[in-house]
């Protein structure tokens, strides 16, 4: 009985020679990506720690790309593309959530083998995370200071602050479509965080009480709630992971660690969309 032959994809036309031609690795710049992990110790779990954070930053880069596109679509009254894009952002945060599950396989003992080599670096210094929060509406100016030493990054954050947030655009969309929204909210200084306003809650209440009449706005509102739901889960899993690994110790960047992260759980991005549920 003859031995089975190994399958040769070239027999069906697959390209096998990439000398001078673009390959998979070329297109994705894998040489640069896969050489970006530079552990500072010989601790086994440091590679996990680096890759988890690097991949999270890649997902955040995509989240920024999509949030900016969704905001532009809402501004232009192109709601179908906006709905697709917002759904994608929620799925991105689902991926970010899953990353914590992998990191939680690292024990406190494992982390102690390389934690001292992190210096003062800490996740709260992620400028991409700050861009996401700014774009969604949490515009805490104090969080600009960790980036003051990098002019290009500071300029990006400043530029984002000059734009209405995603939630600002949703409120303006509702006003354009005949829902009464407070003028002081519509004309406010968008560089600062929007705060809960009863008039905005009343506007969303009109939509939620008659979704069949205001279906497009109702769908926008629910997509925003989906997004914040996933975002909250990501924050909660962050707290749980940090407490599991370092307990109540201070973070490497000098924050209170879990106490700082728990404070972030109280931040509401779209406050009236949560409050309106009580009003119905």
Short mmCIF file of C-alpha atoms in Angstrom, two decimals, residues 2-251:
data_model
loop_
_atom_site.label_atom_id
_atom_site.label_comp_id
_atom_site.label_asym_id
_atom_site.label_seq_id
_atom_site.Cartn_x
_atom_site.Cartn_y
_atom_site.Cartn_z
CA UNK A 2 1.49 3.36 -1.04
CA UNK A 3 2.05 6.16 1.45
CA UNK A 4 -0.36 9.13 1.11
CA UNK A 5 1.26 12.10 -0.57
CA UNK A 6 1.49 15.41 1.26
CA UNK A 7 -0.99 17.93 -0.06
CA UNK A 8 0.64 20.52 -2.34
CA UNK A 9 -1.50 23.72 -2.61
CA UNK A 10 0.40 24.74 -5.76
CA UNK A 11 -1.39 21.92 -7.59
CA UNK A 12 -4.55 24.00 -7.31
CA UNK A 13 -2.90 27.25 -8.28
CA UNK A 14 -1.70 28.56 -4.89
CA UNK A 15 1.25 30.95 -5.15
CA UNK A 16 4.32 29.47 -3.46
CA UNK A 17 7.15 31.72 -4.65
CA UNK A 18 7.24 35.19 -3.10
CA UNK A 19 10.68 36.33 -4.15
CA UNK A 20 10.16 40.01 -4.99
CA UNK A 21 6.41 39.77 -4.42
CA UNK A 22 4.21 40.83 -1.52
CA UNK A 23 3.62 38.08 1.00
CA UNK A 24 1.36 37.80 4.04
CA UNK A 25 4.21 38.86 6.33
CA UNK A 26 5.10 41.79 4.10
CA UNK A 27 1.56 43.15 4.02
CA UNK A 28 1.14 42.93 7.81
CA UNK A 29 4.69 44.13 8.59
CA UNK A 30 5.06 41.08 10.82
CA UNK A 31 8.81 41.50 11.18
CA UNK A 32 8.23 44.80 12.99
CA UNK A 33 5.21 43.56 14.95
CA UNK A 34 6.83 40.33 16.16
CA UNK A 35 10.10 42.01 17.06
CA UNK A 36 8.37 44.62 19.26
CA UNK A 37 8.32 42.36 22.34
CA UNK A 38 11.39 43.20 24.41
CA UNK A 39 11.25 41.62 27.87
CA UNK A 40 13.52 43.20 30.47
CA UNK A 41 13.88 40.05 32.56
CA UNK A 42 14.01 36.31 31.99
CA UNK A 43 10.65 35.87 33.78
CA UNK A 44 8.44 33.56 31.73
CA UNK A 45 5.24 35.59 32.21
CA UNK A 46 6.70 38.91 31.11
CA UNK A 47 6.03 37.95 27.48
CA UNK A 48 2.36 37.38 28.33
CA UNK A 49 2.21 40.79 30.03
CA UNK A 50 3.78 42.59 27.06
CA UNK A 51 1.71 40.89 24.38
CA UNK A 52 -1.56 41.34 26.26
CA UNK A 53 -0.97 45.08 26.49
CA UNK A 54 0.36 45.44 22.94
CA UNK A 55 -2.61 43.60 21.44
CA UNK A 56 -4.97 45.69 23.56
CA UNK A 57 -3.36 48.82 22.14
CA UNK A 58 -3.92 47.48 18.62
CA UNK A 59 -7.60 46.88 19.37
CA UNK A 60 -7.81 50.37 20.86
CA UNK A 61 -6.30 51.80 17.70
CA UNK A 62 -9.13 50.16 15.75
CA UNK A 63 -11.69 51.38 18.31
CA UNK A 64 -10.53 54.98 17.76
CA UNK A 65 -10.73 54.51 13.99
CA UNK A 66 -14.31 53.22 14.29
CA UNK A 67 -15.57 55.72 16.89
CA UNK A 68 -14.31 58.62 14.77
CA UNK A 69 -16.06 57.13 11.71
CA UNK A 70 -19.31 56.58 13.63
CA UNK A 71 -19.24 60.14 14.92
CA UNK A 72 -18.72 61.52 11.42
CA UNK A 73 -21.57 59.37 10.08
CA UNK A 74 -23.96 60.59 12.79
CA UNK A 75 -22.93 64.18 12.11
CA UNK A 76 -23.75 63.61 8.41
CA UNK A 77 -27.08 61.88 9.20
CA UNK A 78 -25.79 58.62 7.73
CA UNK A 79 -27.25 56.41 10.40
CA UNK A 80 -27.05 52.97 8.80
CA UNK A 81 -23.24 53.06 8.48
CA UNK A 82 -23.08 54.53 12.00
CA UNK A 83 -25.08 51.61 13.41
CA UNK A 84 -22.77 49.07 11.78
CA UNK A 85 -19.70 50.88 13.06
CA UNK A 86 -20.99 51.25 16.64
CA UNK A 87 -21.81 47.54 16.70
CA UNK A 88 -18.22 46.87 15.67
CA UNK A 89 -16.88 49.03 18.52
CA UNK A 90 -18.88 46.95 20.99
CA UNK A 91 -17.34 43.78 19.56
CA UNK A 92 -13.89 45.35 19.87
CA UNK A 93 -14.49 45.87 23.57
CA UNK A 94 -15.61 42.27 23.80
CA UNK A 95 -12.18 41.32 22.46
CA UNK A 96 -10.51 43.65 24.95
CA UNK A 97 -12.50 41.97 27.71
CA UNK A 98 -11.28 38.53 26.64
CA UNK A 99 -7.68 39.72 26.96
CA UNK A 100 -8.11 40.05 30.73
CA UNK A 101 -9.04 36.35 30.88
CA UNK A 102 -5.63 35.48 29.49
CA UNK A 103 -3.76 37.88 31.77
CA UNK A 104 -5.54 36.45 34.82
CA UNK A 105 -3.64 33.21 34.31
CA UNK A 106 -0.63 35.13 35.68
CA UNK A 107 -0.37 34.73 39.45
CA UNK A 108 0.87 37.36 41.95
CA UNK A 109 4.08 35.36 42.34
CA UNK A 110 4.62 35.36 38.59
CA UNK A 111 4.20 39.14 38.42
CA UNK A 112 6.69 39.86 41.19
CA UNK A 113 9.48 38.41 39.01
CA UNK A 114 9.37 41.38 36.62
CA UNK A 115 7.14 44.09 38.12
CA UNK A 116 10.08 46.15 39.38
CA UNK A 117 11.34 46.49 35.78
CA UNK A 118 8.19 48.37 34.73
CA UNK A 119 9.50 51.50 36.40
CA UNK A 120 6.74 54.14 36.51
CA UNK A 121 4.95 52.82 33.42
CA UNK A 122 1.26 52.09 33.90
CA UNK A 123 -1.84 51.46 31.82
CA UNK A 124 -3.44 54.75 32.83
CA UNK A 125 -0.73 56.42 30.72
CA UNK A 126 -2.15 54.91 27.51
CA UNK A 127 -2.86 57.86 25.26
CA UNK A 128 -5.06 55.71 23.02
CA UNK A 129 -7.27 54.84 25.96
CA UNK A 130 -7.45 58.56 26.72
CA UNK A 131 -8.41 59.25 23.10
CA UNK A 132 -11.24 56.74 23.37
CA UNK A 133 -12.55 58.30 26.58
CA UNK A 134 -12.29 61.80 25.10
CA UNK A 135 -14.10 60.71 21.92
CA UNK A 136 -16.88 59.06 23.92
CA UNK A 137 -17.28 62.11 26.15
CA UNK A 138 -15.27 61.69 29.37
CA UNK A 139 -12.98 64.71 28.98
CA UNK A 140 -10.88 64.82 32.11
CA UNK A 141 -8.24 67.48 31.44
CA UNK A 142 -6.09 66.29 34.35
CA UNK A 143 -5.32 63.18 32.32
CA UNK A 144 -3.51 65.28 29.72
CA UNK A 145 -0.55 65.78 32.05
CA UNK A 146 1.02 62.29 31.66
CA UNK A 147 1.43 63.13 27.95
CA UNK A 148 2.85 66.65 28.28
CA UNK A 149 6.36 65.40 27.45
CA UNK A 150 5.26 64.08 24.01
CA UNK A 151 4.16 67.04 21.86
CA UNK A 152 2.68 64.92 19.05
CA UNK A 153 0.50 62.97 21.46
CA UNK A 154 -0.55 66.10 23.30
CA UNK A 155 -1.56 67.67 19.98
CA UNK A 156 -3.73 64.65 19.13
CA UNK A 157 -5.49 64.84 22.48
CA UNK A 158 -6.00 68.60 22.12
CA UNK A 159 -7.45 68.09 18.65
CA UNK A 160 -9.87 65.50 20.00
CA UNK A 161 -11.01 67.87 22.75
CA UNK A 162 -11.91 70.46 20.14
CA UNK A 163 -14.38 68.04 18.52
CA UNK A 164 -17.87 67.30 19.83
CA UNK A 165 -17.90 63.88 21.44
CA UNK A 166 -19.82 60.93 20.04
CA UNK A 167 -22.56 61.60 22.60
CA UNK A 168 -22.66 65.30 21.74
CA UNK A 169 -23.31 64.32 18.14
CA UNK A 170 -26.08 61.92 19.17
CA UNK A 171 -27.82 64.67 21.15
CA UNK A 172 -27.45 67.09 18.23
CA UNK A 173 -28.85 64.44 15.88
CA UNK A 174 -31.93 64.08 18.07
CA UNK A 175 -32.41 67.86 18.05
CA UNK A 176 -32.12 67.99 14.23
CA UNK A 177 -34.84 65.36 14.03
CA UNK A 178 -37.33 67.30 16.10
CA UNK A 179 -36.62 66.18 19.66
CA UNK A 180 -36.43 69.08 22.10
CA UNK A 181 -32.93 69.24 23.58
CA UNK A 182 -31.72 72.06 25.88
CA UNK A 183 -29.99 74.89 24.03
CA UNK A 184 -27.38 75.20 26.78
CA UNK A 185 -26.38 71.60 26.08
CA UNK A 186 -26.36 71.99 22.29
CA UNK A 187 -24.17 75.11 22.48
CA UNK A 188 -21.96 74.09 25.42
CA UNK A 189 -18.15 74.09 25.40
CA UNK A 190 -17.43 70.61 24.04
CA UNK A 191 -13.92 70.61 25.50
CA UNK A 192 -15.44 69.66 28.84
CA UNK A 193 -17.36 66.59 29.98
CA UNK A 194 -21.11 66.66 29.49
CA UNK A 195 -22.97 66.42 32.81
CA UNK A 196 -26.38 64.93 33.51
CA UNK A 197 -29.17 67.27 32.39
CA UNK A 198 -32.86 66.64 33.01
CA UNK A 199 -33.74 68.24 29.69
CA UNK A 200 -31.66 65.69 27.80
CA UNK A 201 -33.29 62.88 29.77
CA UNK A 202 -36.70 64.29 28.79
CA UNK A 203 -35.65 64.28 25.15
CA UNK A 204 -34.56 60.66 25.22
CA UNK A 205 -37.78 59.81 27.10
CA UNK A 206 -39.84 61.04 24.13
CA UNK A 207 -37.91 58.63 21.93
CA UNK A 208 -38.14 55.67 24.29
CA UNK A 209 -41.86 56.14 24.86
CA UNK A 210 -42.54 55.92 21.11
CA UNK A 211 -39.74 53.91 19.49
CA UNK A 212 -41.92 53.06 16.49
CA UNK A 213 -42.17 56.82 15.74
CA UNK A 214 -38.48 57.56 16.37
CA UNK A 215 -36.94 54.24 15.37
CA UNK A 216 -33.66 55.57 13.97
CA UNK A 217 -32.95 57.63 17.10
CA UNK A 218 -34.05 54.75 19.31
CA UNK A 219 -31.58 52.49 17.52
CA UNK A 220 -28.77 55.02 17.92
CA UNK A 221 -29.52 55.28 21.65
CA UNK A 222 -29.49 51.52 22.14
CA UNK A 223 -26.25 51.13 20.19
CA UNK A 224 -24.67 53.69 22.53
CA UNK A 225 -25.96 51.78 25.56
CA UNK A 226 -24.53 48.56 24.11
CA UNK A 227 -21.17 50.28 23.69
CA UNK A 228 -21.09 51.61 27.24
CA UNK A 229 -22.24 48.23 28.56
CA UNK A 230 -19.19 46.55 27.01
CA UNK A 231 -16.96 49.43 28.11
CA UNK A 232 -18.13 49.06 31.71
CA UNK A 233 -17.46 45.33 31.62
CA UNK A 234 -13.94 46.04 30.37
CA UNK A 235 -13.35 48.46 33.26
CA UNK A 236 -14.77 45.99 35.79
CA UNK A 237 -12.62 43.15 34.48
CA UNK A 238 -9.61 45.47 34.66
CA UNK A 239 -10.28 46.10 38.35
CA UNK A 240 -10.78 42.42 39.06
CA UNK A 241 -7.61 41.42 37.23
CA UNK A 242 -5.49 44.03 38.99
CA UNK A 243 -6.85 43.08 42.42
CA UNK A 244 -6.25 39.42 41.68
CA UNK A 245 -2.62 40.09 40.73
CA UNK A 246 -1.46 42.90 43.06
CA UNK A 247 -4.18 43.07 45.72
CA UNK A 248 -4.41 46.56 47.22
CA UNK A 249 -0.86 47.65 46.42
CA UNK A 250 -0.25 50.94 44.60
CA UNK A 251 0.03 50.80 40.83
#
